[in-house]
């Protein structure tokens, strides 16, 4: 299982609108193209956190579909609610992905 965490800014009252956009997108072919198996969206004040679990590393798979009509559509619609966390460094989706620096898993063999 692979994970990616996307960090951005969101309009504080927009969680229902964002969820609705993703519900529509997740019923399309787009998640299957990227290999997404689970998506979770979180809000902390104006911080948007988007956790993706996928069959393949999501960064390169997302890069492959940035020109796809469904990806462009949801990206365009999300701009009404979501903006880059750091507009000075954002050029594309990969610039919004947090870097994992620690992981712990419970030992399930005991």
Short mmCIF file of N, CA and C in Angstrom, two decimals:
data_model
loop_
_atom_site.label_atom_id
_atom_site.label_comp_id
_atom_site.label_asym_id
_atom_site.label_seq_id
_atom_site.Cartn_x
_atom_site.Cartn_y
_atom_site.Cartn_z
N UNK A 1 0.84 -1.17 0.00
CA UNK A 1 0.00 0.00 0.00
C UNK A 1 0.89 1.24 0.00
N UNK A 2 0.53 2.21 -0.80
CA UNK A 2 1.25 3.47 -0.90
C UNK A 2 0.36 4.60 -0.41
N UNK A 3 0.99 5.65 0.11
CA UNK A 3 0.26 6.79 0.65
C UNK A 3 0.86 8.09 0.12
N UNK A 4 0.00 9.09 0.03
CA UNK A 4 0.44 10.46 -0.25
C UNK A 4 -0.44 11.38 0.56
N UNK A 5 0.16 12.44 1.09
CA UNK A 5 -0.58 13.44 1.83
C UNK A 5 -0.41 14.77 1.13
N UNK A 6 -1.52 15.30 0.66
CA UNK A 6 -1.53 16.58 -0.04
C UNK A 6 -1.95 17.65 0.96
N UNK A 7 -1.19 18.75 1.01
CA UNK A 7 -1.44 19.83 1.96
C UNK A 7 -1.72 21.11 1.16
N UNK A 8 -2.80 21.78 1.52
CA UNK A 8 -3.16 23.04 0.84
C UNK A 8 -3.95 23.91 1.82
N UNK A 9 -4.44 25.01 1.31
CA UNK A 9 -5.32 25.89 2.09
C UNK A 9 -6.73 25.71 1.54
N UNK A 10 -7.70 25.85 2.42
CA UNK A 10 -9.09 25.73 1.98
C UNK A 10 -9.94 26.82 2.59
N UNK A 11 -10.98 27.19 1.90
CA UNK A 11 -11.95 28.12 2.46
C UNK A 11 -12.61 27.40 3.64
N UNK A 12 -12.63 28.01 4.82
CA UNK A 12 -13.07 27.32 6.04
C UNK A 12 -14.45 26.66 5.98
N UNK A 13 -15.39 27.20 5.28
CA UNK A 13 -16.74 26.62 5.24
C UNK A 13 -16.98 25.72 4.03
N UNK A 14 -15.92 25.35 3.32
CA UNK A 14 -16.10 24.66 2.04
C UNK A 14 -16.02 23.13 2.11
N UNK A 15 -15.85 22.55 3.28
CA UNK A 15 -15.70 21.09 3.38
C UNK A 15 -16.84 20.33 2.68
N UNK A 16 -18.11 20.70 2.87
CA UNK A 16 -19.17 19.96 2.17
C UNK A 16 -19.07 20.06 0.64
N UNK A 17 -18.69 21.23 0.14
CA UNK A 17 -18.56 21.40 -1.31
C UNK A 17 -17.40 20.56 -1.86
N UNK A 18 -16.29 20.55 -1.14
CA UNK A 18 -15.13 19.76 -1.56
C UNK A 18 -15.48 18.28 -1.54
N UNK A 19 -16.15 17.84 -0.47
CA UNK A 19 -16.55 16.43 -0.37
C UNK A 19 -17.46 16.03 -1.52
N UNK A 20 -18.36 16.91 -1.88
CA UNK A 20 -19.28 16.64 -2.99
C UNK A 20 -18.53 16.49 -4.31
N UNK A 21 -17.55 17.36 -4.54
CA UNK A 21 -16.76 17.26 -5.77
C UNK A 21 -16.00 15.93 -5.82
N UNK A 22 -15.40 15.54 -4.70
CA UNK A 22 -14.67 14.27 -4.69
C UNK A 22 -15.59 13.07 -4.80
N UNK A 23 -16.78 13.13 -4.21
CA UNK A 23 -17.72 12.02 -4.33
C UNK A 23 -18.06 11.79 -5.81
N UNK A 24 -18.28 12.86 -6.54
CA UNK A 24 -18.56 12.73 -7.97
C UNK A 24 -17.35 12.20 -8.72
N UNK A 25 -16.18 12.74 -8.42
CA UNK A 25 -14.96 12.30 -9.10
C UNK A 25 -14.64 10.85 -8.78
N UNK A 26 -14.84 10.46 -7.52
CA UNK A 26 -14.51 9.08 -7.13
C UNK A 26 -15.45 8.05 -7.73
N UNK A 27 -16.59 8.49 -8.25
CA UNK A 27 -17.48 7.56 -8.93
C UNK A 27 -17.14 7.46 -10.42
N UNK A 28 -16.11 8.19 -10.85
CA UNK A 28 -15.66 8.15 -12.25
C UNK A 28 -14.49 7.19 -12.39
N UNK A 29 -13.88 7.19 -13.55
CA UNK A 29 -12.73 6.32 -13.81
C UNK A 29 -11.43 6.85 -13.21
N UNK A 30 -11.41 8.11 -12.80
CA UNK A 30 -10.17 8.76 -12.37
C UNK A 30 -9.44 8.02 -11.24
N UNK A 31 -10.11 7.63 -10.15
CA UNK A 31 -9.36 6.92 -9.10
C UNK A 31 -8.72 5.62 -9.60
N UNK A 32 -9.39 4.96 -10.51
CA UNK A 32 -8.86 3.71 -11.05
C UNK A 32 -7.62 3.95 -11.91
N UNK A 33 -7.60 5.07 -12.62
CA UNK A 33 -6.43 5.40 -13.44
C UNK A 33 -5.19 5.61 -12.59
N UNK A 34 -5.38 6.18 -11.40
CA UNK A 34 -4.27 6.47 -10.50
C UNK A 34 -3.97 5.28 -9.59
N UNK A 35 -4.95 4.39 -9.42
CA UNK A 35 -4.79 3.25 -8.51
C UNK A 35 -5.21 3.56 -7.09
N UNK A 36 -6.03 4.61 -6.91
CA UNK A 36 -6.48 5.00 -5.57
C UNK A 36 -7.43 3.95 -5.02
N UNK A 37 -7.15 3.52 -3.79
CA UNK A 37 -8.02 2.56 -3.11
C UNK A 37 -8.80 3.20 -1.97
N UNK A 38 -8.29 4.31 -1.44
CA UNK A 38 -8.98 5.04 -0.37
C UNK A 38 -8.53 6.49 -0.39
N UNK A 39 -9.48 7.36 -0.08
CA UNK A 39 -9.20 8.80 0.01
C UNK A 39 -9.83 9.31 1.29
N UNK A 40 -9.10 10.11 2.05
CA UNK A 40 -9.64 10.74 3.24
C UNK A 40 -9.28 12.22 3.19
N UNK A 41 -10.25 13.06 3.48
CA UNK A 41 -10.05 14.50 3.49
C UNK A 41 -10.19 15.01 4.92
N UNK A 42 -9.27 15.87 5.33
CA UNK A 42 -9.27 16.44 6.67
C UNK A 42 -9.16 17.95 6.58
N UNK A 43 -9.68 18.60 7.61
CA UNK A 43 -9.58 20.05 7.71
C UNK A 43 -9.07 20.41 9.09
N UNK A 44 -8.12 21.34 9.14
CA UNK A 44 -7.65 21.90 10.40
C UNK A 44 -7.61 23.41 10.20
N UNK A 45 -8.66 24.09 10.63
CA UNK A 45 -8.79 25.52 10.34
C UNK A 45 -8.88 25.73 8.84
N UNK A 46 -7.92 26.46 8.29
CA UNK A 46 -7.91 26.67 6.83
C UNK A 46 -6.93 25.73 6.13
N UNK A 47 -6.42 24.73 6.86
CA UNK A 47 -5.49 23.77 6.26
C UNK A 47 -6.28 22.55 5.76
N UNK A 48 -6.05 22.21 4.52
CA UNK A 48 -6.67 21.07 3.84
C UNK A 48 -5.65 19.95 3.79
N UNK A 49 -6.06 18.77 4.25
CA UNK A 49 -5.20 17.59 4.23
C UNK A 49 -5.93 16.49 3.47
N UNK A 50 -5.28 15.95 2.49
CA UNK A 50 -5.88 14.99 1.58
C UNK A 50 -5.00 13.74 1.56
N UNK A 51 -5.46 12.69 2.22
CA UNK A 51 -4.71 11.44 2.30
C UNK A 51 -5.18 10.50 1.21
N UNK A 52 -4.23 10.03 0.41
CA UNK A 52 -4.51 9.08 -0.67
C UNK A 52 -3.81 7.77 -0.34
N UNK A 53 -4.54 6.68 -0.42
CA UNK A 53 -3.95 5.34 -0.34
C UNK A 53 -4.13 4.72 -1.72
N UNK A 54 -3.06 4.09 -2.20
CA UNK A 54 -3.13 3.57 -3.57
C UNK A 54 -2.31 2.30 -3.74
N UNK A 55 -2.59 1.63 -4.85
CA UNK A 55 -1.89 0.39 -5.20
C UNK A 55 -0.47 0.66 -5.67
N UNK A 56 -0.28 1.83 -6.27
CA UNK A 56 1.03 2.23 -6.83
C UNK A 56 1.42 3.57 -6.22
N UNK A 57 2.70 3.95 -6.24
CA UNK A 57 3.07 5.26 -5.72
C UNK A 57 2.23 6.35 -6.41
N UNK A 58 1.45 7.11 -5.64
CA UNK A 58 0.50 8.03 -6.27
C UNK A 58 1.12 9.23 -6.98
N UNK A 59 2.27 9.72 -6.52
CA UNK A 59 2.87 10.90 -7.15
C UNK A 59 3.07 10.73 -8.65
N UNK A 60 3.80 9.69 -9.07
CA UNK A 60 4.00 9.49 -10.51
C UNK A 60 2.71 9.18 -11.27
N UNK A 61 1.77 8.49 -10.61
CA UNK A 61 0.50 8.16 -11.28
C UNK A 61 -0.35 9.41 -11.47
N UNK A 62 -0.35 10.30 -10.50
CA UNK A 62 -1.09 11.57 -10.64
C UNK A 62 -0.47 12.39 -11.76
N UNK A 63 0.86 12.41 -11.83
CA UNK A 63 1.55 13.16 -12.89
C UNK A 63 1.12 12.67 -14.27
N UNK A 64 0.85 11.38 -14.40
CA UNK A 64 0.45 10.82 -15.70
C UNK A 64 -0.94 11.29 -16.14
N UNK A 65 -1.81 11.65 -15.18
CA UNK A 65 -3.19 11.98 -15.55
C UNK A 65 -3.52 13.48 -15.48
N UNK A 66 -2.52 14.33 -15.25
CA UNK A 66 -2.82 15.75 -15.13
C UNK A 66 -3.44 16.34 -16.40
N UNK A 67 -3.23 15.71 -17.53
CA UNK A 67 -3.84 16.19 -18.77
C UNK A 67 -5.19 15.57 -19.05
N UNK A 68 -5.60 14.59 -18.27
CA UNK A 68 -6.88 13.90 -18.47
C UNK A 68 -8.03 14.86 -18.18
N UNK A 69 -9.09 14.78 -18.97
CA UNK A 69 -10.22 15.69 -18.83
C UNK A 69 -10.84 15.63 -17.44
N UNK A 70 -10.97 14.45 -16.86
CA UNK A 70 -11.57 14.33 -15.53
C UNK A 70 -10.69 14.97 -14.46
N UNK A 71 -9.37 14.85 -14.60
CA UNK A 71 -8.46 15.46 -13.64
C UNK A 71 -8.53 16.99 -13.76
N UNK A 72 -8.51 17.47 -15.00
CA UNK A 72 -8.60 18.92 -15.23
C UNK A 72 -9.92 19.47 -14.67
N UNK A 73 -11.00 18.71 -14.86
CA UNK A 73 -12.31 19.16 -14.40
C UNK A 73 -12.34 19.32 -12.88
N UNK A 74 -11.93 18.30 -12.14
CA UNK A 74 -11.98 18.42 -10.68
C UNK A 74 -10.98 19.46 -10.19
N UNK A 75 -9.82 19.53 -10.81
CA UNK A 75 -8.84 20.55 -10.42
C UNK A 75 -9.40 21.95 -10.61
N UNK A 76 -10.04 22.19 -11.75
CA UNK A 76 -10.64 23.50 -12.01
C UNK A 76 -11.74 23.82 -11.00
N UNK A 77 -12.58 22.83 -10.70
CA UNK A 77 -13.69 23.06 -9.76
C UNK A 77 -13.19 23.30 -8.34
N UNK A 78 -12.10 22.63 -7.97
CA UNK A 78 -11.56 22.78 -6.62
C UNK A 78 -10.92 24.15 -6.38
N UNK A 79 -10.51 24.83 -7.44
CA UNK A 79 -9.86 26.14 -7.26
C UNK A 79 -10.77 27.16 -6.58
N UNK A 80 -12.08 26.94 -6.62
CA UNK A 80 -13.00 27.83 -5.92
C UNK A 80 -12.88 27.68 -4.40
N UNK A 81 -12.32 26.55 -3.94
CA UNK A 81 -12.29 26.25 -2.51
C UNK A 81 -10.88 26.01 -1.96
N UNK A 82 -9.96 25.59 -2.81
CA UNK A 82 -8.63 25.18 -2.36
C UNK A 82 -7.57 26.00 -3.08
N UNK A 83 -6.55 26.41 -2.33
CA UNK A 83 -5.42 27.14 -2.91
C UNK A 83 -4.13 26.54 -2.39
N UNK A 84 -3.01 26.78 -3.08
CA UNK A 84 -1.73 26.21 -2.63
C UNK A 84 -1.39 26.65 -1.21
N UNK A 85 -0.78 25.76 -0.47
CA UNK A 85 -0.31 26.09 0.88
C UNK A 85 0.75 27.18 0.80
N UNK A 86 1.66 27.02 -0.15
CA UNK A 86 2.72 28.02 -0.37
C UNK A 86 2.71 28.41 -1.84
N UNK A 87 1.98 29.45 -2.19
CA UNK A 87 1.87 29.85 -3.61
C UNK A 87 3.20 30.15 -4.28
N UNK A 88 4.22 30.53 -3.50
CA UNK A 88 5.53 30.85 -4.07
C UNK A 88 6.23 29.64 -4.67
N UNK A 89 5.96 28.46 -4.13
CA UNK A 89 6.67 27.25 -4.60
C UNK A 89 5.79 26.29 -5.39
N UNK A 90 4.48 26.55 -5.46
CA UNK A 90 3.57 25.61 -6.11
C UNK A 90 3.59 25.77 -7.62
N UNK A 91 3.89 24.68 -8.31
CA UNK A 91 3.84 24.62 -9.76
C UNK A 91 2.92 23.52 -10.26
N UNK A 92 2.64 22.54 -9.40
CA UNK A 92 1.78 21.43 -9.77
C UNK A 92 1.50 20.54 -8.58
N UNK A 93 0.72 19.48 -8.76
CA UNK A 93 0.32 18.61 -7.65
C UNK A 93 1.48 18.08 -6.80
N UNK A 94 2.61 17.78 -7.41
CA UNK A 94 3.72 17.23 -6.63
C UNK A 94 4.25 18.22 -5.60
N UNK A 95 4.05 19.50 -5.84
CA UNK A 95 4.52 20.52 -4.90
C UNK A 95 3.63 20.65 -3.67
N UNK A 96 2.51 19.95 -3.64
CA UNK A 96 1.60 19.99 -2.49
C UNK A 96 1.70 18.71 -1.66
N UNK A 97 2.57 17.78 -2.06
CA UNK A 97 2.66 16.50 -1.35
C UNK A 97 3.68 16.59 -0.21
N UNK A 98 3.20 16.25 0.98
CA UNK A 98 4.07 16.25 2.15
C UNK A 98 5.07 15.09 2.04
N UNK A 99 6.23 15.27 2.65
CA UNK A 99 7.27 14.25 2.65
C UNK A 99 7.21 13.47 3.96
N UNK A 100 7.02 12.16 3.85
CA UNK A 100 6.99 11.32 5.05
C UNK A 100 8.40 11.23 5.62
N UNK A 101 8.52 11.39 6.94
CA UNK A 101 9.84 11.30 7.56
C UNK A 101 9.87 10.34 8.74
N UNK A 102 8.74 9.71 9.07
CA UNK A 102 8.72 8.72 10.14
C UNK A 102 7.48 7.87 9.97
N UNK A 103 7.63 6.58 10.24
CA UNK A 103 6.50 5.66 10.16
C UNK A 103 6.65 4.61 11.26
N UNK A 104 5.58 4.31 11.94
CA UNK A 104 5.54 3.26 12.95
C UNK A 104 4.31 2.42 12.71
N UNK A 105 4.45 1.11 12.82
CA UNK A 105 3.31 0.21 12.72
C UNK A 105 3.33 -0.74 13.89
N UNK A 106 2.17 -1.02 14.41
CA UNK A 106 2.04 -1.95 15.52
C UNK A 106 2.39 -3.35 15.04
N UNK A 107 3.11 -4.08 15.86
CA UNK A 107 3.46 -5.47 15.55
C UNK A 107 2.23 -6.32 15.75
N UNK A 108 1.71 -6.90 14.69
CA UNK A 108 0.51 -7.70 14.78
C UNK A 108 0.78 -9.19 14.92
N UNK A 109 2.07 -9.56 15.00
CA UNK A 109 2.41 -10.98 15.11
C UNK A 109 2.37 -11.46 16.55
N UNK A 110 2.35 -10.57 17.52
CA UNK A 110 2.37 -10.98 18.94
C UNK A 110 0.99 -11.32 19.43
#
